[in-house]
Coordinates of C-alpha atoms and ligand atoms in Angstrom, one line a residue:
X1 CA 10.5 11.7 28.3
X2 CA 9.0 9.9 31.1
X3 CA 5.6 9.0 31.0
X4 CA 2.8 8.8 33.8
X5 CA -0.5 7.6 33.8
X6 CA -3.5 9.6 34.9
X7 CA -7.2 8.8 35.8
X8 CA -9.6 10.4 33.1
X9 CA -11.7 11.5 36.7
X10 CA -8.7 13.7 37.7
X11 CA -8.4 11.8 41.0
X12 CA -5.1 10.1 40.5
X13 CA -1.8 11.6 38.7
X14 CA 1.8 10.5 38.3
X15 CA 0.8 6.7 38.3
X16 CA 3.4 4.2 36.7
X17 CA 2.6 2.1 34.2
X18 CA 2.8 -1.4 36.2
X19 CA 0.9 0.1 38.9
X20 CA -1.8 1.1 36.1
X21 CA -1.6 -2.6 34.7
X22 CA -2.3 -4.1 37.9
X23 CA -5.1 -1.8 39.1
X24 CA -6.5 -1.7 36.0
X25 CA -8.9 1.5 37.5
X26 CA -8.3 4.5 38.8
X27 CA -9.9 4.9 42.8
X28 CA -12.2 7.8 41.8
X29 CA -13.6 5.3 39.0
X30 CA -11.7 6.5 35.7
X31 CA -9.7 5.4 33.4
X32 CA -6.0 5.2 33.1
X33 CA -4.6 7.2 30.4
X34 CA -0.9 8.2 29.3
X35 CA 0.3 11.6 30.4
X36 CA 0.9 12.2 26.4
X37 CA 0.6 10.1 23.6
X38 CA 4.2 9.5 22.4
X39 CA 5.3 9.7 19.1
X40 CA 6.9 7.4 16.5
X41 CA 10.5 8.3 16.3
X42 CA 11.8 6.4 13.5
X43 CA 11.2 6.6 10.3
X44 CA 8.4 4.3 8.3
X45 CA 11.2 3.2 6.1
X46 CA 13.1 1.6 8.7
X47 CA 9.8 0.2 10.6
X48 CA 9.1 -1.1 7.6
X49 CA 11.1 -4.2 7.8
X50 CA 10.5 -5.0 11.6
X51 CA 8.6 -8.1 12.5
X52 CA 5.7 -7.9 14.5
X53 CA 7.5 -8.6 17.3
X54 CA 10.0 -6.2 16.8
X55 CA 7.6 -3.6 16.2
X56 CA 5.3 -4.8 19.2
X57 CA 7.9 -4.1 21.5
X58 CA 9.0 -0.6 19.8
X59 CA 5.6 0.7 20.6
X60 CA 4.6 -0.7 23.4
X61 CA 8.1 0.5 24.9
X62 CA 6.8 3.5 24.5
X63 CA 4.1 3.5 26.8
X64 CA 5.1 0.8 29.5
X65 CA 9.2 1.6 29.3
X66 CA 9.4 0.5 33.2
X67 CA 8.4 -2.9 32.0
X68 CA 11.9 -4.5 31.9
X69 CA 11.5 -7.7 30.4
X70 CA 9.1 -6.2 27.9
X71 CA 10.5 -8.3 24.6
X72 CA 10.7 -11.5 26.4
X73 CA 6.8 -10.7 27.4
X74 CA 6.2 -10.4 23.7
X75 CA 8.3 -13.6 22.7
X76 CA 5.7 -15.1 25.1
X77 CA 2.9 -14.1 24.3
X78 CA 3.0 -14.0 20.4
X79 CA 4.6 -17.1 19.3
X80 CA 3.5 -20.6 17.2
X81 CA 0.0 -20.3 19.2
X82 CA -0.6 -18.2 16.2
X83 CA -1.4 -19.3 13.5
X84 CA 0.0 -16.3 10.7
X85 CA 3.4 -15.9 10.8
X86 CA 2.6 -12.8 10.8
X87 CA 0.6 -12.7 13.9
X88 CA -2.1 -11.1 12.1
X89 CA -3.2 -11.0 8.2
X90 CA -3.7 -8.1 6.1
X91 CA -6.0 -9.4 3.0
X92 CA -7.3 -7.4 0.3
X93 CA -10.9 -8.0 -0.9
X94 CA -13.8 -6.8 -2.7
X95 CA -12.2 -3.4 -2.6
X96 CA -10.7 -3.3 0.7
X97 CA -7.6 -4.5 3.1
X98 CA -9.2 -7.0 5.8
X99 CA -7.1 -7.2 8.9
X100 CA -7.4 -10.5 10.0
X101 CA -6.8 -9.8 13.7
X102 CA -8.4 -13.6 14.6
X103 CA -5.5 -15.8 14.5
X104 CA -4.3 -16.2 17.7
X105 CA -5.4 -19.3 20.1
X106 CA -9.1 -18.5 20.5
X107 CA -9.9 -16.5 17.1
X108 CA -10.9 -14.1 18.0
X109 CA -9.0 -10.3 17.7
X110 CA -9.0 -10.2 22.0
X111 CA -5.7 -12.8 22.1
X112 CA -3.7 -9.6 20.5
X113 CA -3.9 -8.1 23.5
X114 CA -5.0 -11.0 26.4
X115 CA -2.0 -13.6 25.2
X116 CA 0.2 -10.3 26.2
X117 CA -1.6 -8.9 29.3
X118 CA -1.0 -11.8 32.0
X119 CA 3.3 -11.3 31.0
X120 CA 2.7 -7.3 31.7
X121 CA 1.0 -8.2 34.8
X122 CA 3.4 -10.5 36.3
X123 CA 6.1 -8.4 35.4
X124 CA 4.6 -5.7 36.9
X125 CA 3.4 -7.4 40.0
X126 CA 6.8 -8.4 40.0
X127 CA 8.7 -4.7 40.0
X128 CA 6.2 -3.4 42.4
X129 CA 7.0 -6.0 44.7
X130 CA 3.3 -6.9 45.3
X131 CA 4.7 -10.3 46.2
X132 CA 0.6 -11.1 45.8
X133 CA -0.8 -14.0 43.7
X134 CA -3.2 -11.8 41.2
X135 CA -6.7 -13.4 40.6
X136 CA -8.0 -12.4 37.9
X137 CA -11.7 -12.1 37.9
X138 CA -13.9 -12.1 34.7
X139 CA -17.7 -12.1 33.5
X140 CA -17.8 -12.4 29.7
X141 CA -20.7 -12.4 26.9
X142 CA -18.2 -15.1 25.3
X143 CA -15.4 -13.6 23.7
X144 CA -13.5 -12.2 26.6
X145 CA -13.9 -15.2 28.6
X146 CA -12.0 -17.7 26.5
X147 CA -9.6 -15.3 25.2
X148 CA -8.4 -14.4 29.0
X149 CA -8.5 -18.2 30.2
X150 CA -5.9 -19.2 27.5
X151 CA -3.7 -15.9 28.0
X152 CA -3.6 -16.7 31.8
X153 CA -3.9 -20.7 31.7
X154 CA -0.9 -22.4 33.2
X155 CA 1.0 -18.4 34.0
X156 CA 2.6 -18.7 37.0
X157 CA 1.5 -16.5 40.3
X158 CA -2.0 -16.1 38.4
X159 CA -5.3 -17.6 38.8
X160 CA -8.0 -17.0 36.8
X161 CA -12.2 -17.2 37.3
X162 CA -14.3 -16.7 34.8
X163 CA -18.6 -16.2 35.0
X164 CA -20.4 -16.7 32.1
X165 CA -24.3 -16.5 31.8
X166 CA -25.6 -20.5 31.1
X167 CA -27.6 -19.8 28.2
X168 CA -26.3 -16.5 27.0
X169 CA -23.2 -17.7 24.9
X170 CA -23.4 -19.4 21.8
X171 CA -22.4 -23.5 22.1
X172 CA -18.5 -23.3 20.7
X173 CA -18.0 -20.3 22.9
X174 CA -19.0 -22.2 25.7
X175 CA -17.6 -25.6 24.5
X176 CA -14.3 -23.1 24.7
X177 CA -14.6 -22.7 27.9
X178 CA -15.2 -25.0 29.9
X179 CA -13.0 -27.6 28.4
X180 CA -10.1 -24.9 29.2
X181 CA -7.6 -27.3 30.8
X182 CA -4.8 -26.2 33.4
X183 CA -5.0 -26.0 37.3
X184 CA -5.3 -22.0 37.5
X185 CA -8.0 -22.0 35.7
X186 CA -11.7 -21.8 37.1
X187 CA -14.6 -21.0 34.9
X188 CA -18.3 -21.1 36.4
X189 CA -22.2 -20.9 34.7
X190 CA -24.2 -18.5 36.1
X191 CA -27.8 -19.3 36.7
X192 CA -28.6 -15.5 35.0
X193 CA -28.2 -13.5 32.0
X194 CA -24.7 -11.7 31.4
X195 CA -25.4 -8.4 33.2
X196 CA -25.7 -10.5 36.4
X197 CA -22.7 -12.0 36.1
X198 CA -20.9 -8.7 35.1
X199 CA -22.8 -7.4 37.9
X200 CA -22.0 -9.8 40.3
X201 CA -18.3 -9.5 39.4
X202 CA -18.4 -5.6 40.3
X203 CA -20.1 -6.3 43.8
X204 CA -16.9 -8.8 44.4
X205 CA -14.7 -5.6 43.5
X206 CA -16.1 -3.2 45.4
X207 CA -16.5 -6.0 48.7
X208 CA -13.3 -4.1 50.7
X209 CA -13.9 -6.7 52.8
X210 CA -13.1 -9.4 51.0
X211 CA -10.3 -7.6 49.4
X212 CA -8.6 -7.4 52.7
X213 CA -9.4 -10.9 53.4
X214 CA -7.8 -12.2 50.3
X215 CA -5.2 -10.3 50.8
X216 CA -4.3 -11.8 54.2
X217 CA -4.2 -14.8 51.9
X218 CA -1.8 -13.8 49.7
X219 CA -4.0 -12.8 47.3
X220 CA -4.5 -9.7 44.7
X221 CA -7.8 -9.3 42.5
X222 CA -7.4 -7.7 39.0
X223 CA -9.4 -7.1 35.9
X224 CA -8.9 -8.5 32.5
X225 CA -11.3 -6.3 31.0
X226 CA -10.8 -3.8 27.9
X227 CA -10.8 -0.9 30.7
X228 CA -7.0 -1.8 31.8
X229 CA -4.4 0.2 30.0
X230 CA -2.7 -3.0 29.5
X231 CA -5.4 -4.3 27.0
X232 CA -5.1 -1.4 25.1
X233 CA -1.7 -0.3 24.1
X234 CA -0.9 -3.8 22.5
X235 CA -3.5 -2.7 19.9
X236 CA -2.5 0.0 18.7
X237 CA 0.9 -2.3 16.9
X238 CA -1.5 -3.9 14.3
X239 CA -2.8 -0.5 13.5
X240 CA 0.5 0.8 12.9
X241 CA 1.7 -2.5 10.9
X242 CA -1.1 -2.9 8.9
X243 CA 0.1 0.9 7.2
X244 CA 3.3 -0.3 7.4
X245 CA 2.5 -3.9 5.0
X246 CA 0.4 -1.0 2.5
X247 CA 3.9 0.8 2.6
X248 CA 6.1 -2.0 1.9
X249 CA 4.1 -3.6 -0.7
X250 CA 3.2 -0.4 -2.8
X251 CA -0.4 0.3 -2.2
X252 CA 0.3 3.3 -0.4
X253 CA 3.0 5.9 -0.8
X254 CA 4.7 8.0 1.6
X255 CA 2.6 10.6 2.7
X256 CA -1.3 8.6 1.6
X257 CA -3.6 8.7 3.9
X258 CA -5.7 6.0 5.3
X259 CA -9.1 4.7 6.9
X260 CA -9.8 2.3 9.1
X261 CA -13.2 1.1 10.2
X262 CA -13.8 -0.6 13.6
X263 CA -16.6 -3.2 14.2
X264 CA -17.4 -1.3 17.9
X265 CA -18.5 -3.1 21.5
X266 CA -16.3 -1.2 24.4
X267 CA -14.9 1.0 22.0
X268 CA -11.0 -0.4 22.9
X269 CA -10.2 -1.2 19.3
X270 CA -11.3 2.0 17.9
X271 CA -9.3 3.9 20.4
X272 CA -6.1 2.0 19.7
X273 CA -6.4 3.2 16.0
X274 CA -7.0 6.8 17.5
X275 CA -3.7 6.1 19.5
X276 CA -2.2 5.3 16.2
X277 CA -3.2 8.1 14.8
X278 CA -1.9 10.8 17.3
X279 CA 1.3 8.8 17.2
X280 CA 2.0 9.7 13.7
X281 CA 0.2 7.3 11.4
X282 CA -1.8 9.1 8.8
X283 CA -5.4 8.8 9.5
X284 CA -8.3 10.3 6.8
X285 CA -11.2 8.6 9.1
X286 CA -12.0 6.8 11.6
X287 CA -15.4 4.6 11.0
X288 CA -17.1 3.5 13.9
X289 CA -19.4 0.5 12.6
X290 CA -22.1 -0.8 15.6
X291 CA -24.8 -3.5 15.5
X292 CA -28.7 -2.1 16.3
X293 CA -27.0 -1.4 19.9
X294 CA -26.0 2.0 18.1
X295 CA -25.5 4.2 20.8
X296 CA -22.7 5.2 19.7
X297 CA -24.4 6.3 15.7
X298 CA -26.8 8.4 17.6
X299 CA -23.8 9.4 20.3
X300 CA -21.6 10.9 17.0
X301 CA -24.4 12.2 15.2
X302 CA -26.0 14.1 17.9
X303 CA -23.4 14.3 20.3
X304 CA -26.1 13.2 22.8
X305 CA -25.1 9.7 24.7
X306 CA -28.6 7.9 25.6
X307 CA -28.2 4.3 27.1
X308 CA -31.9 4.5 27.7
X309 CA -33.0 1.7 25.6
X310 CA -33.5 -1.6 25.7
X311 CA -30.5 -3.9 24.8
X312 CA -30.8 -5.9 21.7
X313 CA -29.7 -9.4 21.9
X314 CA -28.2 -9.4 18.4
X315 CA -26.0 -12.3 16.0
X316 CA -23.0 -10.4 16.7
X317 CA -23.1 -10.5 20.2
X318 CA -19.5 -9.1 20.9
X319 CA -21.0 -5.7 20.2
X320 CA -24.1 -5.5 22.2
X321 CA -23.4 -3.6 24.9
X322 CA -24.8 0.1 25.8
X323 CA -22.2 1.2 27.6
X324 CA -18.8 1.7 25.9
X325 CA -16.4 2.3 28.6
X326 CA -13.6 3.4 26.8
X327 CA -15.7 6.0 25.2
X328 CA -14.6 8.1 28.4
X329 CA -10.8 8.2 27.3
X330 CA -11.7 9.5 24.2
X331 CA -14.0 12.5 25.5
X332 CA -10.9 13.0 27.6
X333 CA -8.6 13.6 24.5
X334 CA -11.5 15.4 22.6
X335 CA -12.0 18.1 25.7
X336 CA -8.2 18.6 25.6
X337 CA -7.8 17.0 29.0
X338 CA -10.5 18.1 31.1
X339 CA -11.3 15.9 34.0
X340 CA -13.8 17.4 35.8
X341 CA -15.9 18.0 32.2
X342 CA -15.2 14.3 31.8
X343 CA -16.4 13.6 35.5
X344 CA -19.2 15.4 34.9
X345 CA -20.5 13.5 32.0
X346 CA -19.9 9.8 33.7
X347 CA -21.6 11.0 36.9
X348 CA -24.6 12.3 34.2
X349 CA -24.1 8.6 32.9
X350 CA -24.4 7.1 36.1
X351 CA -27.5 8.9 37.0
X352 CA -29.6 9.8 34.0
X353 CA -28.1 7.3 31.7
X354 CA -27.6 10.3 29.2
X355 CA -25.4 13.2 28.8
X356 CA -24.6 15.4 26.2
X357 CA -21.6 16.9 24.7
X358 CA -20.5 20.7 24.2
X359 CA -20.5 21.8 20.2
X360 CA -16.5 22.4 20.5
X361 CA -15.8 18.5 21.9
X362 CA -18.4 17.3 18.8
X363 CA -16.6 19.2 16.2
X364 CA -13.0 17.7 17.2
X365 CA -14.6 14.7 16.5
X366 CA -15.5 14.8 13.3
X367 CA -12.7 12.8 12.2
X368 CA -14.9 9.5 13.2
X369 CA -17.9 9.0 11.0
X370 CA -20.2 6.6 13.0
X371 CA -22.7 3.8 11.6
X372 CA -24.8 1.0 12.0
X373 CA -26.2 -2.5 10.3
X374 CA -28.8 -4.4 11.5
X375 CA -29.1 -8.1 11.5
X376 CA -30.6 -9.0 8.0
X377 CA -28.0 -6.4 6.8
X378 CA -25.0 -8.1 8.3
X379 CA -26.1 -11.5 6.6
X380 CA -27.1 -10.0 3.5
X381 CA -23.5 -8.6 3.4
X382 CA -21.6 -11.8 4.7
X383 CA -23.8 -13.3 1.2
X384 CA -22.8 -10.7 -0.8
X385 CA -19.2 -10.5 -0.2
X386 CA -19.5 -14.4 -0.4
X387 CA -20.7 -14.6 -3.9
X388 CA -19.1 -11.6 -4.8
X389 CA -15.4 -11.6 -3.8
X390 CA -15.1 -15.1 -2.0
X391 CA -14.5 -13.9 0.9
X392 CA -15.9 -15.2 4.2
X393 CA -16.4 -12.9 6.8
X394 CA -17.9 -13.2 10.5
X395 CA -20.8 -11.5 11.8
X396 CA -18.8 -8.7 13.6
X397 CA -16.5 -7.8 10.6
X398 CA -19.8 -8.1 8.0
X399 CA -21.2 -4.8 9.9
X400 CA -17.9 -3.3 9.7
X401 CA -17.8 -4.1 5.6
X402 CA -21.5 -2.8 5.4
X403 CA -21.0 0.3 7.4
X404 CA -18.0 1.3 4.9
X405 CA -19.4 0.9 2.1
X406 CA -22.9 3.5 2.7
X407 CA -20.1 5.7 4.4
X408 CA -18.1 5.5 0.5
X409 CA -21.4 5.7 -1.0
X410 CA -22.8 9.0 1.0
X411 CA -19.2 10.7 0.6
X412 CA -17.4 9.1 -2.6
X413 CA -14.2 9.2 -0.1
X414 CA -11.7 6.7 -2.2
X415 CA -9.1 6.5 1.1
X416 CA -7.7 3.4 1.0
X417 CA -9.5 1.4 3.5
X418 CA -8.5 -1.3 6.0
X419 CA -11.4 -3.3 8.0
X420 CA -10.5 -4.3 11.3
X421 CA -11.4 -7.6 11.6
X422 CA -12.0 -8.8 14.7
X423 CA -13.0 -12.7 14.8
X424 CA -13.2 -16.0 12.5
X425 CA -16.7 -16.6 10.9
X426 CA -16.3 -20.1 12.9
X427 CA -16.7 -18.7 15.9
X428 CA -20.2 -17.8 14.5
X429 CA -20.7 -20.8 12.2
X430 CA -24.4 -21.0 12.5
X431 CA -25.2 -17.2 11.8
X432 CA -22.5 -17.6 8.9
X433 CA -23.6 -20.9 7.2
X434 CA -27.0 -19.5 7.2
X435 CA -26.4 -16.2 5.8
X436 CA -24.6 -18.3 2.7
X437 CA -27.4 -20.5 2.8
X438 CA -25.3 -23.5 3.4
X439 CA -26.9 -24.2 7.2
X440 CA -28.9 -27.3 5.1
X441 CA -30.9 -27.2 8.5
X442 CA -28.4 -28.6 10.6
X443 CA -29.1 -27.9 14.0
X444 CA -25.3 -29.1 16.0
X445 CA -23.4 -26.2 15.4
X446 CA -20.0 -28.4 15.6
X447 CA -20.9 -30.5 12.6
X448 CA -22.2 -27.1 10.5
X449 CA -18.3 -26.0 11.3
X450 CA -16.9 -28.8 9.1
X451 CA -19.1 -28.5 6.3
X452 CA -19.1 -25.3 6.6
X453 CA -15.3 -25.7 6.3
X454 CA -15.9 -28.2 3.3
X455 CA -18.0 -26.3 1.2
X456 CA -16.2 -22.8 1.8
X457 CA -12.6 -23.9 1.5
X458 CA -12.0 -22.3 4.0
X459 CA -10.3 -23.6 7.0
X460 CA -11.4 -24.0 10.8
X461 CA -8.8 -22.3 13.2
X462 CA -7.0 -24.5 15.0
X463 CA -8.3 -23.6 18.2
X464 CA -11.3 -24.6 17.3
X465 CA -11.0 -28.2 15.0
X466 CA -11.8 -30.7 17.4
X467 CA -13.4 -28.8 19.7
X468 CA -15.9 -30.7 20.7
X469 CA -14.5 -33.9 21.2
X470 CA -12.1 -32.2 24.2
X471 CA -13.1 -33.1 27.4
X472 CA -15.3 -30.7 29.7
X473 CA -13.8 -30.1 33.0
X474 CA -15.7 -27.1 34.3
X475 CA -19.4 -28.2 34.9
X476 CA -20.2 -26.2 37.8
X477 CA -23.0 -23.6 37.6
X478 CA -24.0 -21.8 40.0
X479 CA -26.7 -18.9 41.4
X480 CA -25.2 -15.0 41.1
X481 CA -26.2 -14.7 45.1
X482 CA -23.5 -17.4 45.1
X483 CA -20.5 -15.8 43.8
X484 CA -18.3 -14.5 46.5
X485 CA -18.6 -17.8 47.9
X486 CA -17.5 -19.9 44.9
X487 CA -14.3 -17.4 44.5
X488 CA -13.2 -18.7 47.9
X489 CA -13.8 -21.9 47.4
X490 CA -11.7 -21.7 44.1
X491 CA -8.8 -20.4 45.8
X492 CA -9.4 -23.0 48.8
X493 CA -10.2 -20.7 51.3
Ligands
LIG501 C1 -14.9 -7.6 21.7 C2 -15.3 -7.7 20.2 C3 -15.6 -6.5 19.5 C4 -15.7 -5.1 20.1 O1 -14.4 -4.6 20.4 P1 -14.4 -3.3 21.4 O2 -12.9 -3.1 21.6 O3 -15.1 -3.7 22.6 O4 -15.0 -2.2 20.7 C5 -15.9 -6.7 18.1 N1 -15.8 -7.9 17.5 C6 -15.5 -9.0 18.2 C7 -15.5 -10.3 17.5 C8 -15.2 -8.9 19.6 O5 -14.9 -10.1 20.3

């Protein structure tokens, strides 16, 4: 069965899938989402004993078949840069299965899908016959940033630009990024926090002008963001192995059901495992843990979506956001397809900043329990699991780990349980020595790594030993009324 893509907004229909990678958004502002959700169509006991590879390109085939080089795009993209053989870890815990989804080239769990996404562009650019150079264009909290430099770094017909706020990112997120070597690479300071770079960003989008301008040049902007369908199918194949490992080595039998929780920003992740789910894996529940940015608690509590508060700069900054934009596909699955309900909430969004869902869409919901941690909670539990278990988690994944266990404690549910984990606790060395109380008030977060390193045993991704003795080669920074200009000037017009 073929399958189209479809904007959430009802304005677009019968879309390909490269022409969905590359636009990344539909025109009337939704999101791309499949026609229907295929399902898996062989059986776990032969899936079993594919790689990740192997099973990478048996679900992602399923969604983007017109891509025709697709396993070669996956040779690419997960190879040695990762540092499991694996491509991603499945430890079990202090009574739970943590998916280590952090070992790819900038540890964090965006490289499952960004080391893919500049492949399934090209290719796609490729078969459309764009014959466009795409730029991709990027304002990032941190995470994002770094993660998209080294999927795009050194691709050919790409060029990438990335905005960061100055002083918004922590130091080896920024020390990350702006040692990123390789001529297609630009990354740029912003003299502003990160909502006027993201803001910026959208203003260069929506400039038709320049659009047509660029594209007398040759050129082609795109989006890197967790919004493009092409971030978000690769995800779902670590949901699927990770029941597949439980399978193989015994701790679940045929038929078991299983929970995964979701440490929740954009709310891309969690809708992979959804994707999962429809595609035959068996889900019990679906735990959506937030930071105290908990829109989303209230959202699947009350079934009221408020982003009328101010937002919390928190130690797990990958999560604070307000607005989860791939919230929308899911209210477009949970209303059984209706766009112009869906429409009607995001222009309610747009203009109140609040909408609120019918009783029927709430109930079919019910299969995600939603919850939040606050700071002190996170680092008690990062301690706690420490001392307890020996296990070091990072900030993100902590909230995740606290989350499940007052869901277990308010229900007594004794699903087996898999933690999406979603980033190193090096990449948040400072929050993490302190909440062990091994910071000894150090104050250069690059030295804490190694003795944080030395007294945990545990050892400092690859990516980022050394870090800080690379050399920096993007020092520009530069006012957010000065962005259009600076995009030229990288791509020396
Ligand atoms: C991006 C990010 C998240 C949030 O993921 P979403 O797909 O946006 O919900 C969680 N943890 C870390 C470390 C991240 O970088």
């Amino acid at each position: 069965m073929n399958i189209f893509y479809k904007s959430t907004r009802g304005g677009e229909s019968g879309i390909s899938c490269p022409l969905a990678i590359v636009k990344g958004i539909a025109n009337d502002g939704g999101l791309f989402v499949p026609d229907h959700i295929p399902g898996i169509d062989v059986d776990f006991e032969t899936l079993k004993d594919y790689s990740y590879n192997e099973l990478a390109c048996y679900i992602i085939g399923k969604y983007f078949p017109e891509i025709e080089n697709l396993r070669s795009c996956i040779d690419s993209a997960y190879d040695d840069k990762f540092d499991s053989d694996s491509r991603v870890s499945l430890v079990e815990s202090c009574g739970v299965s943590f998916l280590e989804l952090y070992h790819g080239p900038t540890a964090a769990f965006k490289d499952m899908a960004l080391s893919l996404l500049p492949y399934l562009m090209t290719s796609s650019i490729k078969q459309l016959e764009l014959e466009k150079e795409v730029v991709i264009l990027t304002a990032t909290s941190g995470d994002t940033g770094k993660a998209a430099l080294a999927g795009f770094a050194g691709v050919p017909g790409t060029k990438i630009i990335v905005f960061f706020p100055s002083d918004g990112v922590s130091s080896i997120q920024k020390m990350q990024m702006v040692t990123q070597s390789e001529d297609n690479t630009f990354v740029f300071g912003i003299e502003g926090n990160f909502d006027d770079a993201q803001t910026g960003v959208k203003k260069i989008f929506a400039d038709k002008e320049l659009g047509s301008y660029l594209s007398g040049h040759g050129y082609m902007l795109s989006s890197a963001n967790s919004i493009n369908i092409g971030r978000l199918v690769p995800q779902i194949v670590y949901y699927v192995h990770s029941y597949l490992e439980l399978l193989k080595n015994g701790k679940l039998s045929k038929g078991d059901k299983i929970n995964f929780v979701v440490p929740t920003g954009n709310f891309g992740n969690i809708l992979a495992a959804y994707y999962a789910m429809q595609m035959g894996i068996p889900v019990n529940k679906l735990i959506c843990a937030s930071n105290e940015n908990n829109v989303l608690t209230d959202f699947l509590t009350s079934g009221t979506y408020d982003r009328n508060r101010p937002l919390i700069k928190t130690n797990s900054p990958s999560m604070d956001i307000l607005v989860s934009s791939n919230l929308e596909r899911m209210l477009y699955h949970m209303s059984g397809g209706s766009e112009a309900k869906v429409k009607a909430f995001m222009d309610k969004l747009g203009s109140e900043g609040v909408y609120s869902i019918d009783p029927e869409i709430k109930s079919n919901l019910d299969f995600i329990y939603g919850g939040c941690a606050s700071e002190d909670e996170t680092l008690e539990t990062i301690n706690n699991v420490y001392r307890e278990c020996n296990y070091l988690m990072d900030t993100h994944t902590a909230i995740a780990y606290k989350v499940y266990s007052d869901y277990k404690a308010s229900t007594g549910d004794s699903t087996y349980t898999v933690i999406a984990s979603t980033a190193s606790p090096f990449k948040f060395t400072m929050s993490v020595a302190n909440a062990i109380g091994e910071s000894g008030g150090e104050a250069d977060e690059f030295k804490l790594m190694y003795s944080l390193s030395e007294k945990t045993g545990v050892r400092i991704p690859r990516g980022l030993d050394g870090i800080e003795k690379l050399k920096i080669v993007h020092k520009t920074t530069c006012k957010k009324e000065e962005m259009k200009d600076v995009v030229k000037k990288s791509l020396g017009l």
